[in-house]
Coordinates of N, CA and C and ligand atoms in Angstrom, one line a residue:
X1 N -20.2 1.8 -15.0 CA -18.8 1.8 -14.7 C -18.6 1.2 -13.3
X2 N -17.9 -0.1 -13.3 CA -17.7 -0.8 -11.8 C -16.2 -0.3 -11.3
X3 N -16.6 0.9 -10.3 CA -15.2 1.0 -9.8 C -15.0 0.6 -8.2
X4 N -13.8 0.1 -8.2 CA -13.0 -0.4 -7.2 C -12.0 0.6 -6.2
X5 N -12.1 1.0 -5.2 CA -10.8 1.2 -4.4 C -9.3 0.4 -3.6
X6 N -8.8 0.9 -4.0 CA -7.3 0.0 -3.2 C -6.7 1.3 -2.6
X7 N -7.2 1.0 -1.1 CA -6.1 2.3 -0.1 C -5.6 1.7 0.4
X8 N -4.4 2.6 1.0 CA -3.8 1.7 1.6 C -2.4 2.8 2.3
X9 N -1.4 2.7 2.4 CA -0.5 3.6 3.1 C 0.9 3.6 2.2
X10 N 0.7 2.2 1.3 CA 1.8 2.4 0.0 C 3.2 3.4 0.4
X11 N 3.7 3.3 1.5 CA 4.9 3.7 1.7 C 6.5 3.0 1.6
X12 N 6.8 2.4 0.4 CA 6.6 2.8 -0.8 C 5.6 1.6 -1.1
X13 N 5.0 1.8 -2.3 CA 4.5 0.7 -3.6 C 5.6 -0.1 -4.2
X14 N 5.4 -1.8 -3.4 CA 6.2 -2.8 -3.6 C 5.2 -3.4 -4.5
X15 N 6.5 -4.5 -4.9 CA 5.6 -5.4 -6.2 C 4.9 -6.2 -5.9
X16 N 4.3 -6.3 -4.2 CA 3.0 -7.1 -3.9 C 1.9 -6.4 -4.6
X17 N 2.1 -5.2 -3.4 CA 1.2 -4.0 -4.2 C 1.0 -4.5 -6.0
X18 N 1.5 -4.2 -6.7 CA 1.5 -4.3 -7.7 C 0.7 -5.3 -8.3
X19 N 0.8 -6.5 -7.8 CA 0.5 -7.5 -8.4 C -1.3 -7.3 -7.8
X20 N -1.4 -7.1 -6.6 CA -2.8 -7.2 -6.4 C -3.5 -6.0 -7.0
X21 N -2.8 -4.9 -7.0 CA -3.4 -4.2 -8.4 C -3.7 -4.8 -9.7
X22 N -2.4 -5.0 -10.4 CA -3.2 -6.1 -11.4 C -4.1 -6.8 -11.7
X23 N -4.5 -7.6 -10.4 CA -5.5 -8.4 -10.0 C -6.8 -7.7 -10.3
X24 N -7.1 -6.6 -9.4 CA -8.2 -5.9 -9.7 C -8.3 -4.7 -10.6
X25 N -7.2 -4.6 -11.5 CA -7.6 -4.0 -12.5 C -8.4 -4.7 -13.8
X26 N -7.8 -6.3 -13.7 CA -8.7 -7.0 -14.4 C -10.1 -7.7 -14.1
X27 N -10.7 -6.8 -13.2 CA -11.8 -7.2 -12.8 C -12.8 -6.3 -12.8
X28 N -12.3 -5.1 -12.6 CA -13.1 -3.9 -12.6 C -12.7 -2.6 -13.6
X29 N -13.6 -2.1 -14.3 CA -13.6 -0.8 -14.9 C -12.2 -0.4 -14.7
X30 N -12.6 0.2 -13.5 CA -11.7 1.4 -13.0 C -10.8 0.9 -11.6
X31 N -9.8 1.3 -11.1 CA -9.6 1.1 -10.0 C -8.7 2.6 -9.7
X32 N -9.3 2.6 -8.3 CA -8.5 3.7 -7.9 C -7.7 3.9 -6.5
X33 N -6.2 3.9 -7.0 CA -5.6 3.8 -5.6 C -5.4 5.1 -5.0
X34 N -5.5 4.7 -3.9 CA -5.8 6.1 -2.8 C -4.6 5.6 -1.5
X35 N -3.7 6.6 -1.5 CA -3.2 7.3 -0.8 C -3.4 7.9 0.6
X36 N -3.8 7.0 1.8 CA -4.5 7.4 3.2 C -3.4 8.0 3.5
X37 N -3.8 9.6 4.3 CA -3.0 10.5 4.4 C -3.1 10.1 6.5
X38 N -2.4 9.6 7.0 CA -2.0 9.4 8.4 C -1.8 9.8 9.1
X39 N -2.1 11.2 9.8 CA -1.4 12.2 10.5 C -0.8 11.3 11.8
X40 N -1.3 10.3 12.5 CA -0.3 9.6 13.5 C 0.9 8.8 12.9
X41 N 1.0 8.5 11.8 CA 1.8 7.0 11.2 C 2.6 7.9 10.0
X42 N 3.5 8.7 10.4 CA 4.7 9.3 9.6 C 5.1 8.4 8.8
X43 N 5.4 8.7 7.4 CA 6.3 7.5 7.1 C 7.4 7.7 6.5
X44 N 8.1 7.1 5.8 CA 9.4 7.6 4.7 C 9.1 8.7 3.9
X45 N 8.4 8.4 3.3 CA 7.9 9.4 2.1 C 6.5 9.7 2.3
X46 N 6.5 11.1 2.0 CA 5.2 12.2 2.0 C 4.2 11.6 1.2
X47 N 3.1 11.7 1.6 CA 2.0 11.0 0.8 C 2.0 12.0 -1.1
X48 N 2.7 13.1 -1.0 CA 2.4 13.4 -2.4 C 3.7 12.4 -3.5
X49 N 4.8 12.1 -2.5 CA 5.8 11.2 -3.0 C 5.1 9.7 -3.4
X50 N 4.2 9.4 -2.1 CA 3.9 7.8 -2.5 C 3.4 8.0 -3.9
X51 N 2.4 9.0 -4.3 CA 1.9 9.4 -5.2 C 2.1 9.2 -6.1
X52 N 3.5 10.0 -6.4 CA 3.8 9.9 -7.6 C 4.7 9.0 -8.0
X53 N 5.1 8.1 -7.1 CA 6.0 6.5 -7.0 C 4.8 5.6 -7.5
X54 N 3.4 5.8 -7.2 CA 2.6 4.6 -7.7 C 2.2 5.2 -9.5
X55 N 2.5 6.5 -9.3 CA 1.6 7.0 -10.8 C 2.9 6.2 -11.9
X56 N 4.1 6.5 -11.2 CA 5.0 6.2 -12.4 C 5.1 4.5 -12.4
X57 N 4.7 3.9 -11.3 CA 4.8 2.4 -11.1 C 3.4 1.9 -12.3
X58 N 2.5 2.7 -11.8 CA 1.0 2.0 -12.6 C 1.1 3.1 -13.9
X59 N 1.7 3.4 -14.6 CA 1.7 4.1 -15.8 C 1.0 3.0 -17.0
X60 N 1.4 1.7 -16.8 CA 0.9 1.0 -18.2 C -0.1 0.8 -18.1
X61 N -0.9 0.4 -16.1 CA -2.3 0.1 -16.5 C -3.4 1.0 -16.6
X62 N -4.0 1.3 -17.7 CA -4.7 2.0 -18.4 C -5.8 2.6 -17.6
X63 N -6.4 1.5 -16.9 CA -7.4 1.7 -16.1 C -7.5 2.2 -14.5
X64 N -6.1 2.3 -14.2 CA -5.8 2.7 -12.8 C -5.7 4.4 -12.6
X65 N -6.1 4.8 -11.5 CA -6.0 6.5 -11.2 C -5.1 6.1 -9.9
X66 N -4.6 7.0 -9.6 CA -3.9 7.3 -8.4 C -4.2 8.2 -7.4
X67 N -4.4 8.5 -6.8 CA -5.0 10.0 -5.5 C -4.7 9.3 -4.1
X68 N -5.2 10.5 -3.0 CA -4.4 10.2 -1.9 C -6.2 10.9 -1.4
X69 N -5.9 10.5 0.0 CA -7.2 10.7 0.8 C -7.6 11.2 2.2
X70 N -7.6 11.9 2.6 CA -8.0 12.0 4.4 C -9.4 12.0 4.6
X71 N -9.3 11.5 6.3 CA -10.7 11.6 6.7 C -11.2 9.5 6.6
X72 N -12.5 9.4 6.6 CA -13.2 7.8 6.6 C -12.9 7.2 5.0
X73 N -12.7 6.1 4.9 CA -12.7 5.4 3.9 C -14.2 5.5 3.2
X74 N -14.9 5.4 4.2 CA -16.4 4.7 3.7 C -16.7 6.1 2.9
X75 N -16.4 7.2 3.4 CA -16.4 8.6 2.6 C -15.9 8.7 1.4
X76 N -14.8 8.5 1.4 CA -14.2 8.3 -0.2 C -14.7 7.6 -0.8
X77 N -14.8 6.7 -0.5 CA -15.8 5.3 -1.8 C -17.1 6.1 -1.7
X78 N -17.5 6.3 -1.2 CA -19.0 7.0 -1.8 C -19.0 8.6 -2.5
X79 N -17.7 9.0 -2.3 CA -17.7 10.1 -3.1 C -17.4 9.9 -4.5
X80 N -16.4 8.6 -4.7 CA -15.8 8.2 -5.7 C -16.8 7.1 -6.5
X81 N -18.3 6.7 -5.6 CA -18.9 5.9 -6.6 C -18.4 4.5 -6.4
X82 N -17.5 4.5 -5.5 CA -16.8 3.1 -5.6 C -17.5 1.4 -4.9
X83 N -17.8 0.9 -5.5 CA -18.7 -0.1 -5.4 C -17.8 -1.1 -4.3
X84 N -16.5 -1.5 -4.5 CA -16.1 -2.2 -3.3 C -14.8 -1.5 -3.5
X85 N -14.0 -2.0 -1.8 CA -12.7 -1.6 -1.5 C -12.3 -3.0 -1.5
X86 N -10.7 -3.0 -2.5 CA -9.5 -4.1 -2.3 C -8.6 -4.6 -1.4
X87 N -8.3 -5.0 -0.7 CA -7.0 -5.2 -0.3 C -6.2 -6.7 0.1
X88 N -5.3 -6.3 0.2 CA -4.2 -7.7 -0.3 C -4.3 -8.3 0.6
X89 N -4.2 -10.0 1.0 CA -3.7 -11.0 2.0 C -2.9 -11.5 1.7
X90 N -2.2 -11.9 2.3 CA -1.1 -12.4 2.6 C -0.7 -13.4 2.9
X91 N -0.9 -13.3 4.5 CA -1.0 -14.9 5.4 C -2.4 -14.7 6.0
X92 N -2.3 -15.9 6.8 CA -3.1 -15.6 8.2 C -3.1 -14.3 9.0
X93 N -2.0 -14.0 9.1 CA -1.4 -12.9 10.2 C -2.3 -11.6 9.8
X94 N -2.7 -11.6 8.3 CA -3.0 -10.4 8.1 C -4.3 -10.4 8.4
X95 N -4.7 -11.3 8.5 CA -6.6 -11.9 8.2 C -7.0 -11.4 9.3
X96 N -7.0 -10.8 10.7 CA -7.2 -10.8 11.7 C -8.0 -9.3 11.6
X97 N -6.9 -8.3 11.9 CA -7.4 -7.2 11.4 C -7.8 -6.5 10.2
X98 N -7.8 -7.3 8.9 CA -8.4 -6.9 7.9 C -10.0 -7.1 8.0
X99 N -10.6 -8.1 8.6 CA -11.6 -9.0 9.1 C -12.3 -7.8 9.5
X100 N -11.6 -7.5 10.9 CA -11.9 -6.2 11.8 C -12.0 -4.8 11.0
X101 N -11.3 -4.9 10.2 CA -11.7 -3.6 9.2 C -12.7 -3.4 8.7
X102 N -13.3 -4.8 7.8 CA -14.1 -5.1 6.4 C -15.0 -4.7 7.2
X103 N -15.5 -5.7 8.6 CA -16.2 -5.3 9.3 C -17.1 -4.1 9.8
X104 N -15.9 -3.4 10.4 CA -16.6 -1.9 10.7 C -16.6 -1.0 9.5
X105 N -16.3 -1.1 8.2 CA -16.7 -0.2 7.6 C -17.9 -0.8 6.9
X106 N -18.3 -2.2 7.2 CA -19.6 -2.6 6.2 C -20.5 -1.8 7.2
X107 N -20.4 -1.9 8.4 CA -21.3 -1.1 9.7 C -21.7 0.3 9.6
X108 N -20.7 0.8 9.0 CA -20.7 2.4 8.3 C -21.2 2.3 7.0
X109 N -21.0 1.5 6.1 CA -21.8 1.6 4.9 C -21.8 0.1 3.9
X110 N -23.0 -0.2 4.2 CA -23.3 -1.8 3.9 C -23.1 -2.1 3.3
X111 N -23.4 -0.7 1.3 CA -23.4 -0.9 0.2 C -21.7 -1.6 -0.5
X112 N -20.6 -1.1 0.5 CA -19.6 -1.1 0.1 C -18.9 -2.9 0.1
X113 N -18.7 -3.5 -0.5 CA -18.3 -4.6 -0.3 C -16.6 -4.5 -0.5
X114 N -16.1 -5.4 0.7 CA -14.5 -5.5 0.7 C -14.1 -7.2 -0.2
X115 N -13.6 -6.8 -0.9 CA -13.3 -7.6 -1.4 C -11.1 -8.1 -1.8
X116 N -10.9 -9.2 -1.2 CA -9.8 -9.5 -0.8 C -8.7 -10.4 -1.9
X117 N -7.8 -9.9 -1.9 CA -7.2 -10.5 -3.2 C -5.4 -11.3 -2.8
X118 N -5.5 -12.5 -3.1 CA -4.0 -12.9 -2.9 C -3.0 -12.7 -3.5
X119 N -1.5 -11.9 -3.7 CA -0.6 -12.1 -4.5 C -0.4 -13.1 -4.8
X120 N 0.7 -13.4 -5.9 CA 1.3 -14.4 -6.0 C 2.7 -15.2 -4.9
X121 N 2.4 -16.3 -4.8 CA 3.5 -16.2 -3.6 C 4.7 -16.2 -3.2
X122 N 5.0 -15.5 -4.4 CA 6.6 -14.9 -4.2 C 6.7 -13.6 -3.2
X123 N 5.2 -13.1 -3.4 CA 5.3 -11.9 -2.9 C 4.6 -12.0 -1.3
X124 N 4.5 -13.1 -0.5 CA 3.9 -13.2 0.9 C 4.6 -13.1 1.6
X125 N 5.8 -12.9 1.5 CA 6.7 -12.3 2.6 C 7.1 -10.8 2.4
X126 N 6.8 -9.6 1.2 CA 7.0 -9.0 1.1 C 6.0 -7.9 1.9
X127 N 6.8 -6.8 2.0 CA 6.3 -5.5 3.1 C 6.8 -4.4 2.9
X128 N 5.7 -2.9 2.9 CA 6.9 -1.9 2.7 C 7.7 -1.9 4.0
X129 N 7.8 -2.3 5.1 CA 8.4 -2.0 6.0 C 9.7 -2.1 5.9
X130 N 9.7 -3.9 5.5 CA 10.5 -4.7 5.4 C 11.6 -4.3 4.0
X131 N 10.9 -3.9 3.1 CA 11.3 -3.6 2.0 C 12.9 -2.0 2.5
X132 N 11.8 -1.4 3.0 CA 12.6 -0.1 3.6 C 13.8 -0.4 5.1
X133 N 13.2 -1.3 5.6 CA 14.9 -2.0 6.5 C 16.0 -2.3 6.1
X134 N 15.4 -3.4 4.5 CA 16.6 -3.8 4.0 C 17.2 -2.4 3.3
X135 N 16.6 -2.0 2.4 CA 17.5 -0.6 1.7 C 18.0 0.2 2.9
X136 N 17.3 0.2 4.1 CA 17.8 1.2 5.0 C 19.9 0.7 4.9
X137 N 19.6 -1.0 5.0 CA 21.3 -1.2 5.7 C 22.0 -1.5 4.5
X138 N 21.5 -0.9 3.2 CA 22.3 -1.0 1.8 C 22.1 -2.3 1.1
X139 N 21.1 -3.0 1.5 CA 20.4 -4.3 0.7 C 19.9 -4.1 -0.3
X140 N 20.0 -4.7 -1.8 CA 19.5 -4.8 -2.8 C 18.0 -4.7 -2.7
X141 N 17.4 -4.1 -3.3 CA 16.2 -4.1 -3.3 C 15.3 -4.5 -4.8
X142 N 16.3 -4.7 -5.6 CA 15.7 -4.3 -7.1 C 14.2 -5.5 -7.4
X143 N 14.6 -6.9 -6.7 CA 13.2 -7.3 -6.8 C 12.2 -7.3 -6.3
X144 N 11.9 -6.8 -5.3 CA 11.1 -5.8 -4.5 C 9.9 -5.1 -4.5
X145 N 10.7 -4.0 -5.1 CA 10.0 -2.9 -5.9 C 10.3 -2.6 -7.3
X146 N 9.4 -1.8 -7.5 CA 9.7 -0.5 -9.0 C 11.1 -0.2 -9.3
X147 N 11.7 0.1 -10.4 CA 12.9 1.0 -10.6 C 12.6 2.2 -9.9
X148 N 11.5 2.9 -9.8 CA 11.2 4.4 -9.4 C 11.3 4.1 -8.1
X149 N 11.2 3.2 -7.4 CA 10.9 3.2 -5.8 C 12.2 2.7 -5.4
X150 N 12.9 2.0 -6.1 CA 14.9 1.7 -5.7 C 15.5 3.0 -5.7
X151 N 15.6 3.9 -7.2 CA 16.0 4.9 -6.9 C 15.6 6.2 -5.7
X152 N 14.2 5.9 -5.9 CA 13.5 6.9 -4.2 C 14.6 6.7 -2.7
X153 N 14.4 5.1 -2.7 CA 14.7 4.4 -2.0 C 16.6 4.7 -1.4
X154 N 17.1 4.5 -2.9 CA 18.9 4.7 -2.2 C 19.0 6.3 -2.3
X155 N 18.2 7.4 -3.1 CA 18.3 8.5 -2.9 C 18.2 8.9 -1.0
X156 N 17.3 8.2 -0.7 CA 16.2 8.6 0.9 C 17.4 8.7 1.7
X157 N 17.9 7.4 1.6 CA 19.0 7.0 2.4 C 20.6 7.1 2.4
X158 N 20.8 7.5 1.2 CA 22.3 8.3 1.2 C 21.8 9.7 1.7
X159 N 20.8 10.3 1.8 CA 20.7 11.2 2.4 C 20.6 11.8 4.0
X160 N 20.2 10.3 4.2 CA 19.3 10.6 5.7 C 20.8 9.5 6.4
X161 N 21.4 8.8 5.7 CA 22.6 7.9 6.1 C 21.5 6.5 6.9
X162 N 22.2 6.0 7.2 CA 21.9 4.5 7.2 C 21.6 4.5 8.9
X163 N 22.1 5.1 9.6 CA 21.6 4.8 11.2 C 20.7 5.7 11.7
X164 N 20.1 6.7 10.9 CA 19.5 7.4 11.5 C 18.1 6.8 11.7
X165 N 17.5 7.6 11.9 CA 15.8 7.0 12.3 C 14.9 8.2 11.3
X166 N 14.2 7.3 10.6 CA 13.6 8.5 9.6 C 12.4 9.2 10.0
X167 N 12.2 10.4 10.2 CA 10.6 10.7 10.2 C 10.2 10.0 11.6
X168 N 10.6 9.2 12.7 CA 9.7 9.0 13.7 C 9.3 7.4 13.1
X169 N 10.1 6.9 11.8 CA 9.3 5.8 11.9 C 9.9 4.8 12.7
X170 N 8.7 3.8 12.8 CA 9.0 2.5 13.9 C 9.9 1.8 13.9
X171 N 11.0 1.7 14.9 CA 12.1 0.5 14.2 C 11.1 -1.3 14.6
X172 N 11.8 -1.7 13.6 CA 10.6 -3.3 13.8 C 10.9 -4.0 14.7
X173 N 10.4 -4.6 15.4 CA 10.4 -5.2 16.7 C 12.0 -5.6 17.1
X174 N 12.9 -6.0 17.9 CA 13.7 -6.2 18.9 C 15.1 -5.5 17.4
X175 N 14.5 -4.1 17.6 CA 15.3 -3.3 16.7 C 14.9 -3.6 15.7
X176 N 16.1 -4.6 14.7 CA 16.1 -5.0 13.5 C 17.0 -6.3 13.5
X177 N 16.0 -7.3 13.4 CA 16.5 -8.5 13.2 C 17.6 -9.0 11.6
X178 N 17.6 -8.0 11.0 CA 18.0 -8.1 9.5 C 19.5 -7.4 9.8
X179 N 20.1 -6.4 10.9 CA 20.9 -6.5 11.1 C 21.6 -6.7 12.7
X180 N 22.1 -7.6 13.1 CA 22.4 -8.1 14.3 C 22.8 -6.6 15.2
Ligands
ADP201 P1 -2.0 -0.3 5.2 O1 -1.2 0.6 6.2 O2 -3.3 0.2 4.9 O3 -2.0 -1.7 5.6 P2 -0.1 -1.0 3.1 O4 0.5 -0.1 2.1 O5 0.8 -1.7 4.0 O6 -1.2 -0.1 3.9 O7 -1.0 -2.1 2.4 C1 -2.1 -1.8 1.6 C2 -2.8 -3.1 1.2 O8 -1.9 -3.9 0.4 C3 -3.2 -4.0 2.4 O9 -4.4 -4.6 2.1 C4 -2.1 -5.0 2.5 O10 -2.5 -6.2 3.0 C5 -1.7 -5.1 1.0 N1 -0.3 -5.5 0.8 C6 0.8 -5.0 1.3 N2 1.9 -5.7 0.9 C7 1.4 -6.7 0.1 C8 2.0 -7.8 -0.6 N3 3.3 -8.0 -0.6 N4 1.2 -8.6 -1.3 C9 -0.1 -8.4 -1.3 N5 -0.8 -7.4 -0.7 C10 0.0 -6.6 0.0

């Protein structure tokens, strides 16, 4: 059984996400997305939320599990059997510190190979960040993300109202360029 990991912070699971799942669900057995639990990096939604926003997002692909994780990556993949870890590129911009990633966890455990996967490029400008700015100022989001993650999404924010600051997260650089 060749299984694969994709962690990641999925706050929410956009349709990039999605698509590079795809990607490596057709390449490996098993894939299993994992949920890094952040105690510095608060985000919108509780890691048992992203959870269950990716279980109902990945319901069709047969071969995908969902879980959440704390503690070393290189620890979960070897508890999980997991032969390599996924993750998406993007641009250049991302290549820097993922580099720096692959890196130090090959240094912690050699066996593990990172292996790197591009969306399609409709989806290279997409972000959960970005995704959660625009819903923040009542932007459509529907191609984006999930149905489950739109409704998460306008629920979060009719709740928490549109100016507030959620959870401590980061506003994106010189505020928010998306609204003047
Ligand atoms: P992290 O905090 O670990 O970067 P993210 O949820 O932002 O968590 O991203 C998880 C992985 O998915 C990363 O490898 C990231 O590059 C990738 N990713 C995020 N958005 C996209 C996208 N639109 N297309 C492809 N890959 C993406």
């Amino acid at each position: 059984m060749l299984r694969a990991l994709y962690p990641g912070s999925f706050d929410p699971v956009t349709n990039g996400h999605l698509d590079v799942l795809a990607r490596a669900a057709r390449l490996f057995d098993e894939v299993v997305v994992a949920v890094a639990h952040n105690e510095s990096k608060k985000g919108l939604f509780t890691p048992e939320e992203r959870v269950e926003l990716l279980r109902e997002s990945t319901a069709a692909l047969l071969n995908v599990r969902v879980t959440s994780f704390e503690g070393l990556l290189v620890d979960f993949a070897r508890a999980q059997n997991a032969k390599a870890v996924i993750r998406g590129l993007r641009a250049v911009s991302d290549f820097e510190f993922e580099f720096q990633l692959a890196l130090m966890n090959r240094s912690l455990e050699p066996s593990l190979e990172a292996l790197f996967l591009m969306p399609s490029e409709e989806y290279t400008y997409l972000s959960s960040r970005l995704v959660k700015e625009v819903a923040r100022l009542g932007g459509d989001v529907g191609r984006f993300v999930p149905q489950c993650v739109q409704s998460a999404l306008a629920n979060r924010f009719a709740r928490v109202g549109a100016s507030s600051t959620v959870r401590g997260e980061e506003a994106l650089p010189g505020d928010s360029p998306l609204a003047p």
